[in-house]
Amino acid sequence: MCKLLLYSFTIYLHSLAERLESKRNYNYTKYHPMEEIYKWMEDVERGNPELVSSSVYGLTFEERNITLLKLGLENPEGREKKAIWMDCGIHAREWIAPAFCQWFVKEILQSYKTNEKLTEMLQNLDMYVTPVVNVDGYMFTWTNESNRLWRKSRSLPPSDCGCRGVDLNRNFNANWGTVGVSYNCCDNTYCGTSPVSEPEAKAVTDFVGSRLNQILCFLTIHSSGQLILLPYGHPEISAPNYDELVAVGKEAAAEMKKVHGMDYTVGTSPQVLYKNSGSSRDWARLVGIPFSYTFELRDKGEFGHLLPEDQIQPACEEAYAGALSIITFVHDKAFNNVTTVPNAAVTTVTGITTVTGVAITIWSTIMAFSLTTGVLM
Amino acid sequence: MNLTILIVMAVLTGVLGSPYVTDTDVTPGSDSAGMSAHPNSVPEAADGTEVFHEEGVVEEEGVEEDVMATGELNPSHYPAQRAANVVKHYLNTRYGSPYRWVGLHKVHSANAEEVAESGRKYHLEISVQEMTGNTTEKCSAEVLFPALENQRSPQVQASCEALLTANTTAQEEALYQQYRRNHTLLSGHNLPDSYGHIDPDMKPLWHLGGVASSFVMLKESTENTLYNMAQVANVTQLETENDQLRFNYHVLLHDMVSQEIIHWKLLVTWSPAEGVKVLQMEELPKCEHCEVPPKPN
């Protein structure tokens, strides 16, 4: 009996040592292959059960797990919690993005206990973080130096075309197949055979789609270009809260610049990059998540997607500042009734002359009128 | 009457999205059925897809012609940025070397005008920086993107205030002599490698690859492209001829707009006296049995 107890205790100590070691030894300033990221997620969950739980919410084309980590604390008053969504690695070659998702989790883990604001936020909202959405594509970029710049998923093509893979960020159900896409399966912006035809896009759509009332903001992390993109990718469609999206985005960019002096440009994709359709960011805004942004991390073309490992830390530090700025804003807006945004006039919609803009203006006016005169209630 | 207003607002909220996060009244989730049935959120077209399909018709290589603005341009928007990127490539072809690789720092101002029967001309005030150093310099430039019926390459004029004065002569001479004296010809591959790493010894050859690539990128640029060199896949030194160091380069270029990686083979010469020249350039097909796609007309 004593021997058994001693034996069990030894095993416990050993696993404790392993847990501590893996936490201490995981190098957040290096790029990790998928097997190591899967193991890291297990270790993080096991080592922080009060804060972290994992969830497999879909399977890739090649039937690998699409896994997220849910970060959150129990609400002391048992109130219903809200949530924020962050995903990384929709595009396989953008290695700094999964590196950032891991960095983000690490930052939260290492600072929440001594950071009152962070503790408060984690009690009020859950953070769903997917380090790698496009697992098949990401693994493919690790197989061979010549595959390093693969972008798409790895699904098999339709019968009339000969190349694998769909651009997952053109596959979401948001103006799908209209602008900024290719219908040629060999191209890097191939949008797929139909909206959400790809299991990876479907997994995100189903998970987020079933929690729309909860989710306050949707952040999707990419590289490169140093941009903060707001919806929509179509040049003639504007989000109804465009002004607020810009103001919150600019605040995030300002916070990011404070860290290492890097400029991040804020705007819609058609303004500062190119028009596109079927992006996850657009879909999230379209189904009603009020704050939806694409982060394009470092750099501006010198290394592009091949960002050196010695830039992982500074890139992640500034991205963390930006993401936290947005998360803090949406949290405070939902929980502390703070609705003023620096330099934003939330109800004005300027410079839009399309019918859409007129409709929005009319509708905003009706809403404002009915709310002030109490017509609704 | 109240009910009618409520229904109208609910429908509009469903189509256009709620501007406020509230826990009461219209909640986004309750309208998702309506929205998923009509993914195109533009209310004015009976069949939204049709309207945009026409505008967004994509040619085989995914090149779409935007309607480009004229007059004063927002310097952080893509038309000015793409034109400035062309200036960067031009400066590299004129002044680049293994120790001088020019990058774009910032666009200060830009405007564009239609030039009858020629194309569109951009006037730009930009700052460039040498990626090999830390200084930035201001430049004024003009870029003429030819009308499609004409030749394809843009024409650039640029003058920079104190162009690229970092004195690289000593380093260039030293490198030139070192490469000439080599008994074994140099070669390298994957610059940078998958982890973004480049051996310090290989950096000059990486810069040279970037400068040589600018010759191609300058030639290939349009208002619908944004090129950068993604990687030197391979570089091999050839025998020196006429005092020019010679290299075969296989480079990967990235076009931000199409997101494609395009392979080019270059025959490059360099000496401090003559600068960088590209004697031959050849685009390689995307895959083994593919052909290089014809350029759009």
XYZ file of C-alpha atoms in Angstrom:
674
model
C 0.000 0.000 0.000
C 2.772 2.428 0.952
C 4.665 1.482 -2.141
C 1.582 2.181 -4.242
C 1.108 5.587 -2.651
C 4.764 6.419 -3.127
C 4.599 5.263 -6.708
C 1.495 7.397 -7.435
C 3.081 10.393 -5.760
C 6.204 9.996 -7.874
C 4.143 9.914 -11.010
C 2.248 13.004 -9.889
C 5.501 14.859 -9.226
C 6.832 13.796 -12.594
C 3.783 15.070 -14.458
C 3.868 18.281 -12.441
C 7.495 18.734 -13.401
C 6.620 18.077 -17.022
C 3.829 20.647 -16.928
C 6.044 23.262 -15.339
C 8.839 22.498 -17.733
C 6.715 22.731 -20.820
C 5.270 26.051 -19.640
C 8.713 27.347 -18.858
C 10.369 25.972 -21.951
C 7.906 26.809 -24.710
C 9.627 29.324 -26.903
C 7.151 31.980 -28.010
C 9.801 33.674 -30.133
C 10.171 30.742 -32.505
C 7.819 29.364 -35.137
C 6.323 25.999 -34.193
C 5.059 23.143 -36.361
C 1.488 22.007 -35.841
C 2.327 18.991 -33.654
C 4.039 21.322 -31.202
C 1.098 23.750 -31.266
C -1.367 20.932 -30.525
C 0.805 19.803 -27.614
C 1.161 23.389 -26.394
C -2.644 23.759 -26.320
C -2.935 20.599 -24.242
C -0.250 21.813 -21.848
C -1.815 25.243 -21.479
C -5.211 23.746 -20.728
C -3.854 21.220 -18.283
C -1.704 23.795 -16.550
C -4.412 26.462 -16.186
C -7.724 24.682 -15.649
C -9.305 27.655 -13.873
C -8.815 29.823 -16.959
C -8.443 27.664 -20.044
C -10.495 24.989 -21.733
C -10.114 23.687 -25.257
C -12.685 22.737 -27.833
C -12.441 20.957 -31.162
C -15.065 22.650 -33.284
C -14.469 21.132 -36.671
C -12.293 18.995 -38.889
C -10.176 20.178 -41.774
C -10.406 18.683 -45.254
C -7.710 16.201 -44.302
C -9.676 15.506 -41.114
C -7.456 17.186 -38.606
C -8.802 18.886 -35.501
C -9.598 22.576 -35.630
C -9.092 23.545 -32.018
C -9.689 26.667 -30.002
C -8.739 27.682 -26.509
C -11.431 29.355 -24.443
C -10.030 31.779 -21.902
C -12.371 32.942 -19.187
C -13.082 33.107 -15.471
C -16.270 32.395 -13.626
C -18.476 35.428 -13.278
C -18.704 36.116 -9.531
C -22.365 37.128 -9.806
C -23.219 34.273 -12.114
C -24.156 36.713 -14.871
C -24.330 35.656 -18.493
C -20.995 36.171 -20.187
C -20.217 37.773 -23.502
C -17.292 36.730 -25.719
C -14.665 37.828 -28.175
C -13.362 35.781 -31.100
C -9.806 35.664 -32.404
C -8.532 33.399 -35.147
C -5.096 33.023 -36.674
C -3.698 31.084 -39.598
C -6.543 31.178 -42.123
C -3.735 31.627 -44.642
C -1.085 28.951 -44.324
C 2.043 30.990 -45.082
C 1.313 33.800 -42.624
C 3.328 32.213 -39.825
C 3.438 35.326 -37.630
C -0.326 35.004 -37.135
C -0.379 31.644 -35.290
C 2.713 32.869 -33.433
C 0.642 35.844 -32.290
C -2.317 33.782 -31.140
C 0.039 31.741 -28.969
C 1.693 34.921 -27.701
C -1.717 36.398 -26.877
C -2.694 33.394 -24.789
C 0.658 33.468 -23.023
C 0.269 37.161 -22.182
C -3.182 36.638 -20.725
C -2.004 33.641 -18.712
C 1.002 35.419 -17.324
C -0.644 38.706 -16.450
C -4.284 38.209 -15.512
C -3.671 37.371 -11.880
C -1.936 40.674 -11.270
C -3.997 42.745 -13.679
C -7.334 43.819 -12.222
C -8.760 45.055 -15.479
C -7.892 41.833 -17.248
C -9.423 39.792 -14.433
C -12.587 41.870 -14.648
C -12.773 41.378 -18.410
C -12.214 37.633 -18.156
C -15.036 37.437 -15.619
C -17.365 39.221 -18.024
C -16.297 37.722 -21.312
C -14.761 34.581 -22.714
C -12.007 34.794 -25.293
C -12.169 32.176 -28.020
C -8.721 31.875 -29.606
C -7.982 29.581 -32.546
C -4.221 29.452 -33.082
C -4.467 27.751 -36.487
C -7.656 27.573 -38.555
C -6.112 26.209 -41.756
C -4.251 23.309 -40.167
C -3.787 21.381 -43.433
C -2.317 24.388 -45.206
C -0.096 25.318 -42.279
C 1.287 21.788 -42.064
C 1.867 21.817 -45.810
C 4.073 24.895 -45.495
C 6.276 22.909 -43.108
C 6.744 19.869 -45.361
C 9.313 21.373 -47.693
C 11.053 24.707 -48.275
C 9.380 24.885 -51.674
C 5.924 24.722 -50.045
C 6.618 27.514 -47.585
C 4.562 30.073 -49.511
C 1.352 28.020 -49.827
C -1.698 30.139 -48.922
C -4.884 28.136 -49.379
C -6.454 25.065 -47.817
C -5.623 21.629 -49.205
C -8.969 20.427 -50.444
C -9.150 18.487 -53.687
C -10.300 20.454 -56.711
C -13.597 20.118 -58.567
C -13.519 17.697 -61.466
C -13.014 20.326 -64.141
C -9.911 21.853 -62.589
C -6.501 20.536 -61.554
C -5.163 22.296 -58.467
C -5.768 21.847 -54.751
C -6.907 24.354 -52.233
C -9.382 27.156 -51.645
C -8.649 30.635 -50.335
C -10.542 30.267 -47.068
C -10.753 34.029 -46.699
C -12.813 34.216 -49.903
C -15.050 31.299 -48.989
C -17.260 32.818 -46.280
C -20.872 33.686 -46.960
C -20.476 37.432 -47.426
C -21.027 38.725 -50.946
C -19.372 35.462 -51.921
C -17.805 35.218 -55.351
C -18.383 38.835 -56.332
C -15.164 40.871 -56.174
C -11.503 40.224 -55.532
C -11.735 36.521 -56.254
C -10.755 34.027 -58.904
C -12.936 31.194 -60.178
C -9.853 29.297 -61.277
C -9.008 26.619 -58.716
C -5.285 27.057 -59.452
C -5.305 30.672 -58.298
C -4.500 31.910 -54.833
C -7.779 33.813 -54.402
C -9.961 30.919 -55.578
C -13.221 31.273 -53.674
C -14.338 27.657 -53.795
C -17.326 26.006 -55.443
C -19.915 27.752 -53.273
C -20.126 29.854 -50.097
C -18.777 27.961 -47.072
C -17.968 24.946 -49.241
C -14.827 24.412 -47.184
C -14.953 22.581 -43.842
C -12.625 25.094 -42.192
C -14.867 28.016 -43.118
C -17.903 25.999 -42.093
C -16.415 25.234 -38.686
C -15.883 28.926 -37.929
C -19.309 29.815 -39.343
C -21.079 27.198 -37.231
C -19.266 27.948 -33.986
C -19.495 31.724 -34.216
C -22.904 31.571 -35.846
C -24.378 29.746 -32.871
C -23.080 32.381 -30.444
C -23.997 35.612 -32.190
C -25.765 37.093 -29.203
C -22.624 36.602 -27.130
C -19.861 37.720 -29.424
C -18.894 41.373 -29.165
C -15.959 41.407 -31.519
C -14.343 39.275 -34.197
C -10.621 39.604 -34.837
C -8.953 37.669 -37.632
C -5.159 37.783 -37.755
C -3.108 37.764 -40.965
C 0.104 39.071 -42.471
C 1.509 41.137 -43.939
C 1.151 44.840 -44.636
C 0.667 46.517 -41.251
C -3.008 47.271 -41.685
C -6.159 47.217 -39.586
C -8.993 46.451 -41.988
C -12.646 47.100 -41.298
C -15.619 45.707 -43.185
C -16.573 45.561 -45.990
C -14.363 44.288 -48.770
C -16.846 45.518 -51.345
C -16.200 49.140 -52.364
C -19.872 50.053 -52.373
C -21.039 48.579 -49.097
C -20.461 50.353 -45.811
C -20.997 49.035 -42.332
C -23.646 51.045 -40.484
C -21.175 51.729 -37.650
C -18.382 52.707 -40.031
C -17.386 55.824 -38.078
C -17.141 53.942 -34.829
C -15.191 51.119 -36.467
C -12.705 53.655 -37.815
C -12.366 55.430 -34.470
C -11.804 52.214 -32.522
C -9.404 50.976 -35.210
C -7.418 54.202 -35.095
C -7.216 53.999 -31.331
C -5.806 50.481 -31.682
C -3.268 51.661 -34.268
C -2.201 54.463 -31.947
C -1.639 51.961 -29.144
C 0.341 49.743 -31.494
C 2.577 52.603 -32.582
C 3.428 53.405 -28.962
C 5.087 50.011 -28.558
C 7.767 50.074 -31.283
C 6.941 53.043 -33.481
C 5.389 50.997 -36.285
C 2.614 52.495 -38.409
C -0.558 50.510 -38.975
C -2.975 51.953 -41.533
C -6.690 51.802 -40.711
C -9.370 51.545 -43.355
C -11.617 49.277 -45.345
C -9.953 46.771 -47.613
C -11.037 48.579 -50.810
C -9.515 51.776 -49.444
C -6.106 50.632 -48.289
C -5.519 47.268 -49.930
C -7.899 45.842 -52.530
C -11.520 44.898 -52.875
C -12.484 41.402 -51.838
C -15.488 39.294 -50.924
C -16.166 36.219 -48.845
C -13.822 37.196 -46.026
C -14.437 36.028 -42.480
C -14.336 39.636 -41.299
C -17.118 40.631 -43.677
C -19.228 37.626 -42.730
C -18.906 38.405 -39.036
C -20.030 42.012 -39.511
C -22.805 40.928 -41.839
C -24.338 38.557 -39.319
C -24.351 41.307 -36.745
C -21.123 41.192 -34.773
C -20.601 44.917 -34.391
C -16.797 45.035 -34.284
C -14.951 42.983 -36.870
C -11.359 43.587 -37.931
C -8.622 41.961 -39.965
C -5.173 42.577 -38.537
C -2.395 42.455 -41.124
C 0.779 42.217 -39.055
C 4.414 42.981 -40.009
C 6.060 43.800 -42.325
C 5.614 46.079 -45.321
C 7.407 44.002 -47.946
C 11.040 43.589 -46.971
C 10.499 40.044 -45.643
C 6.766 39.757 -46.258
C 5.455 36.425 -45.063
C 8.984 35.234 -44.224
C 9.203 37.412 -41.122
C 12.401 36.639 -39.188
C 12.009 34.979 -35.793
C 13.804 37.872 -34.150
C 10.790 40.008 -35.078
C 8.221 37.691 -33.507
C 8.452 39.386 -30.123
C 8.127 43.017 -31.257
C 5.436 42.124 -33.784
C 3.437 40.277 -31.141
C 3.928 42.985 -28.520
C 2.436 45.630 -30.758
C -0.331 43.345 -31.996
C -1.226 42.518 -28.404
C -1.545 46.204 -27.596
C -3.836 46.678 -30.568
C -6.018 43.665 -29.885
C -6.323 44.505 -26.213
C -7.319 48.059 -27.065
C -10.268 46.788 -29.117
C -11.225 44.098 -26.620
C -11.166 46.613 -23.771
C -13.353 48.993 -25.747
C -16.016 46.428 -26.582
C -15.936 45.131 -23.026
C -16.412 48.577 -21.513
C -19.114 49.405 -24.002
C -21.052 46.285 -23.064
C -20.473 46.315 -19.334
C -19.762 49.816 -18.143
C -22.210 51.674 -20.397
C -19.317 53.610 -21.912
C -20.313 54.515 -25.457
C -18.206 57.534 -26.295
C -15.425 56.843 -28.707
C -12.588 59.267 -29.412
C -13.537 61.498 -32.332
C -16.537 59.486 -33.404
C -19.990 60.782 -34.112
C -21.686 57.461 -34.024
C -24.882 58.346 -35.819
C -23.445 60.375 -38.702
C -22.639 58.639 -41.913
C -20.643 60.919 -44.153
C -19.579 60.787 -47.719
C -21.726 57.902 -48.848
C -23.906 58.694 -51.780
C -25.181 55.272 -52.697
C -28.711 54.067 -52.073
C -27.283 51.983 -49.268
C -26.005 55.116 -47.590
C -29.349 56.832 -47.938
C -31.124 53.790 -46.549
C -28.755 53.749 -43.582
C -29.282 57.438 -42.964
C -33.036 57.083 -43.138
C -32.958 54.081 -40.879
C -30.605 55.727 -38.376
C -32.923 58.699 -38.283
C -35.970 56.519 -37.762
C -34.187 54.597 -34.998
C -33.024 57.770 -33.316
C -36.510 59.293 -33.610
C -38.331 56.285 -32.328
C -35.938 55.806 -29.447
C -36.184 59.387 -28.309
C -39.943 59.545 -28.619
C -40.356 56.143 -27.059
C -42.317 54.755 -29.979
C -40.834 51.288 -29.575
C -41.864 50.748 -26.005
C -48.717 52.056 -37.046
C -46.191 51.246 -34.339
C -46.168 47.640 -35.445
C -45.489 48.646 -39.034
C -42.531 50.800 -37.990
C -41.249 47.938 -35.868
C -41.470 45.478 -38.748
C -39.781 47.909 -41.144
C -36.965 48.513 -38.684
C -36.568 44.815 -37.985
C -36.231 44.121 -41.685
C -33.765 46.964 -42.165
C -31.782 45.808 -39.147
C -31.691 42.344 -40.573
C -30.396 43.569 -43.893
C -28.066 46.320 -42.809
C -26.864 45.098 -39.422
C -27.389 46.588 -36.012
C -25.228 49.604 -35.176
C -25.603 49.089 -31.467
C -25.008 46.154 -29.256
C -28.043 45.904 -27.055
C -29.584 43.090 -25.135
C -33.070 44.268 -25.961
C -35.276 44.656 -28.982
C -33.703 43.652 -32.263
C -30.967 41.122 -31.711
C -28.726 40.173 -34.626
C -29.210 36.461 -34.127
C -32.939 36.584 -34.661
C -32.459 37.981 -38.123
C -29.707 35.664 -39.234
C -32.142 33.501 -41.159
C -33.060 36.478 -43.270
C -29.444 37.385 -43.755
C -28.146 33.972 -44.671
C -30.811 33.757 -47.339
C -29.552 37.009 -48.789
C -25.786 37.130 -48.331
C -25.425 40.247 -50.421
C -26.410 43.016 -48.102
C -27.055 45.684 -50.712
C -30.785 46.424 -50.544
C -31.242 48.320 -53.770
C -30.751 45.519 -56.272
C -33.478 42.940 -56.594
C -30.787 40.397 -57.263
C -27.679 41.896 -55.671
C -25.378 39.315 -57.230
C -26.076 40.451 -60.757
C -25.161 44.077 -60.215
C -21.786 43.286 -58.762
C -21.042 40.346 -60.933
C -20.760 42.657 -63.874
C -18.391 44.993 -62.143
C -16.462 42.200 -60.570
C -16.009 40.015 -63.622
C -12.673 38.391 -63.247
C -10.311 37.545 -66.046
C -8.386 34.313 -66.002
C -5.487 35.642 -63.930
C -7.839 37.401 -61.531
C -6.988 40.895 -62.806
C -9.776 43.364 -62.268
C -9.702 46.858 -63.603
C -10.797 49.308 -60.924
C -12.274 52.664 -61.744
C -9.360 54.834 -60.611
C -9.736 58.185 -58.916
C -8.179 61.376 -60.211
C -7.236 64.545 -58.433
C -5.864 64.631 -54.918
C -5.439 61.098 -53.568
C -5.446 59.845 -50.015
C -1.778 58.924 -49.514
C -2.577 55.895 -47.385
C -5.035 54.432 -49.886
C -3.945 51.823 -52.368
C -3.731 53.843 -55.621
C -1.047 56.132 -54.188
C 0.673 53.249 -52.431
C 0.879 51.164 -55.599
C 2.274 54.070 -57.600
C 4.837 54.772 -54.862
C 5.862 51.134 -54.922
C 6.690 51.556 -58.618
C 8.921 54.516 -57.759
C 10.719 52.316 -55.252
C 11.456 49.746 -57.981
C 12.662 52.497 -60.313
C 15.060 53.853 -57.689
C 16.454 50.368 -57.155
C 17.156 49.914 -60.842
C 19.007 53.246 -60.900
C 20.825 53.246 -57.556
C 20.601 49.767 -56.092
C 23.562 47.578 -55.182
C 24.395 44.765 -52.775
C 24.678 47.491 -50.147
C 21.846 49.721 -51.236
C 18.359 48.283 -51.323
C 15.622 50.915 -51.355
C 12.305 50.506 -49.551
C 9.243 52.722 -49.322
C 8.888 54.558 -46.019
C 5.836 56.771 -46.484
C 3.655 58.500 -49.047
C 3.162 62.146 -48.087
C 0.925 63.315 -50.895
C -0.299 62.117 -54.247
C -2.493 63.160 -57.092
C -3.430 61.587 -60.377
C -4.547 62.885 -63.744
C -5.698 61.389 -66.997
C -3.288 62.184 -69.812
C -5.101 61.990 -73.108
C -3.930 59.072 -75.243
C -1.086 58.311 -72.852
C -2.566 56.944 -69.698
C -2.701 58.086 -66.083
C 0.015 60.089 -64.438
C 0.652 60.206 -60.709
C 2.555 62.957 -58.931
C 3.948 61.768 -55.630
C 5.829 63.121 -52.648
C 7.285 60.164 -50.800
C 10.013 59.155 -48.386
C 12.200 56.168 -49.086
C 14.620 54.372 -46.841
C 17.569 52.163 -47.433
C 16.836 48.793 -45.950
C 20.515 48.448 -45.414
C 20.623 51.503 -43.169
C 18.336 53.654 -41.128
C 18.108 56.897 -43.049
C 15.093 58.137 -44.959
C 15.071 60.547 -47.874
C 12.333 62.585 -49.487
C 11.649 62.191 -53.182
C 9.366 63.770 -55.738
C 8.276 61.470 -58.491
C 5.992 61.041 -61.454
C 4.653 57.723 -62.617
C 2.869 57.308 -65.926
C 0.871 54.109 -66.255
C 0.287 53.712 -69.966
C -3.159 53.288 -71.444
C -3.658 49.641 -72.224
C -3.261 50.006 -75.973
C 0.294 51.256 -75.484
C 3.346 49.455 -74.198
C 2.834 47.991 -70.788
C 5.634 49.281 -68.536
C 5.113 52.388 -66.433
C 7.429 55.335 -66.944
C 8.981 56.943 -63.915
C 10.828 60.130 -63.164
C 12.139 60.779 -59.695
C 14.426 63.137 -57.876
C 15.386 62.673 -54.285
C 16.742 65.444 -52.100
C 19.974 63.846 -51.000
C 19.656 60.592 -52.722
C 20.890 57.704 -50.811
C 24.082 59.337 -49.697
C 25.164 56.644 -47.281
C 28.607 55.959 -48.536
C 28.655 52.395 -49.653
C 31.628 52.653 -51.993
C 34.138 51.056 -49.644
C 31.917 48.095 -48.845
C 30.997 47.616 -52.480
C 34.622 47.650 -53.578
C 35.552 45.169 -50.887
C 32.742 42.817 -51.838
C 33.493 43.123 -55.536
C 37.150 42.264 -55.015
C 36.284 39.414 -52.687
C 33.866 37.832 -55.174
C 36.298 38.262 -58.042
C 39.065 36.530 -56.139
C 36.872 33.552 -55.225
C 38.262 30.292 -56.489
C 34.939 28.558 -56.030
C 31.913 30.303 -57.409
C 29.343 31.363 -54.819
C 25.874 30.002 -54.528
C 22.968 30.260 -52.137
C 19.351 29.305 -51.838
C 16.241 30.242 -49.876
C 17.138 33.775 -48.920
C 15.442 34.266 -46.516
C 14.689 30.702 -45.398
C 11.384 29.485 -43.997
C 12.130 31.127 -40.647
C 13.016 34.481 -42.179
C 16.692 33.862 -41.557
C 19.537 34.942 -43.829
C 23.202 34.219 -43.155
C 25.017 37.539 -42.719
C 27.426 36.448 -45.483
C 24.537 36.016 -47.871
C 22.828 39.335 -47.186
C 24.581 41.217 -50.007
C 23.434 38.560 -52.470
C 19.920 38.826 -51.068
C 19.961 42.611 -51.539
C 21.366 42.185 -55.044
C 18.527 39.774 -55.813
C 16.040 42.348 -54.548
C 17.553 45.080 -56.707
C 17.642 42.844 -59.781
C 14.035 41.814 -59.148
C 13.074 45.480 -59.231
C 13.946 45.521 -62.937
C 11.267 42.890 -63.485
C 8.802 44.403 -61.052
C 9.175 47.832 -62.606
C 8.517 46.390 -66.034
C 5.531 44.313 -64.907
C 3.803 46.844 -62.645
C 0.378 48.251 -63.388
C -2.200 50.107 -61.317
C -3.544 46.668 -60.419
C -0.405 45.123 -58.973
C 1.755 45.562 -55.888
C 5.007 43.644 -56.228
C 7.664 42.714 -53.725
C 10.356 40.092 -53.855
C 9.354 37.248 -51.569
C 12.519 35.182 -51.702
C 15.679 34.376 -53.617
C 15.077 30.716 -54.322
C 18.506 30.230 -55.809
C 21.579 32.237 -56.774
C 24.694 30.934 -58.484
C 27.717 32.950 -59.431
C 29.005 32.572 -62.996
C 32.410 33.411 -64.397
C 33.234 37.091 -64.320
C 33.116 38.705 -67.771
C 34.286 42.167 -68.746
C 34.975 42.962 -65.113
C 31.327 42.346 -64.297
C 30.386 39.842 -61.655
C 27.675 37.600 -63.074
C 24.909 35.658 -61.347
C 22.004 33.456 -62.239
C 19.064 34.215 -59.995
C 15.822 32.354 -59.482
C 13.542 34.727 -57.567
C 10.009 34.499 -56.224
C 7.960 37.653 -56.607
C 4.787 38.287 -54.638
C 1.919 40.320 -56.059
C -0.216 41.529 -53.160
C -3.309 42.091 -55.314
C -3.579 38.623 -56.850
C -1.672 37.051 -53.935
C 0.267 35.016 -56.474
C 3.898 33.959 -56.268
C 5.572 34.361 -59.636
C 8.890 32.736 -60.513
C 11.496 34.549 -62.582
C 14.964 33.592 -63.762
C 17.400 36.470 -64.132
C 20.886 36.854 -65.527
C 22.399 39.656 -63.447
C 25.672 41.535 -63.687
C 27.168 43.926 -61.166
C 30.240 45.987 -60.533
C 30.628 49.140 -58.453
C 31.422 51.033 -61.625
C 28.551 49.800 -63.799
C 25.925 49.146 -61.160
C 23.332 46.387 -61.419
C 22.127 45.215 -64.810
C 19.737 42.458 -65.804
C 20.795 40.948 -69.113
C 18.079 38.345 -69.375
C 14.777 37.806 -67.631
C 12.371 34.944 -68.036
C 9.105 34.205 -66.271
C 8.703 30.568 -65.255
C 5.326 28.825 -65.337
C 3.469 28.194 -62.063
C 3.582 24.427 -62.459
C 5.463 21.913 -64.521
C 3.009 21.364 -67.300
C 1.642 24.905 -67.224
C 2.282 27.695 -69.637
C 2.985 31.248 -68.702
C -0.411 32.932 -69.015
C -0.739 35.564 -71.744
C -0.782 39.134 -70.500
C -4.225 40.771 -70.504
C -4.864 43.217 -73.341
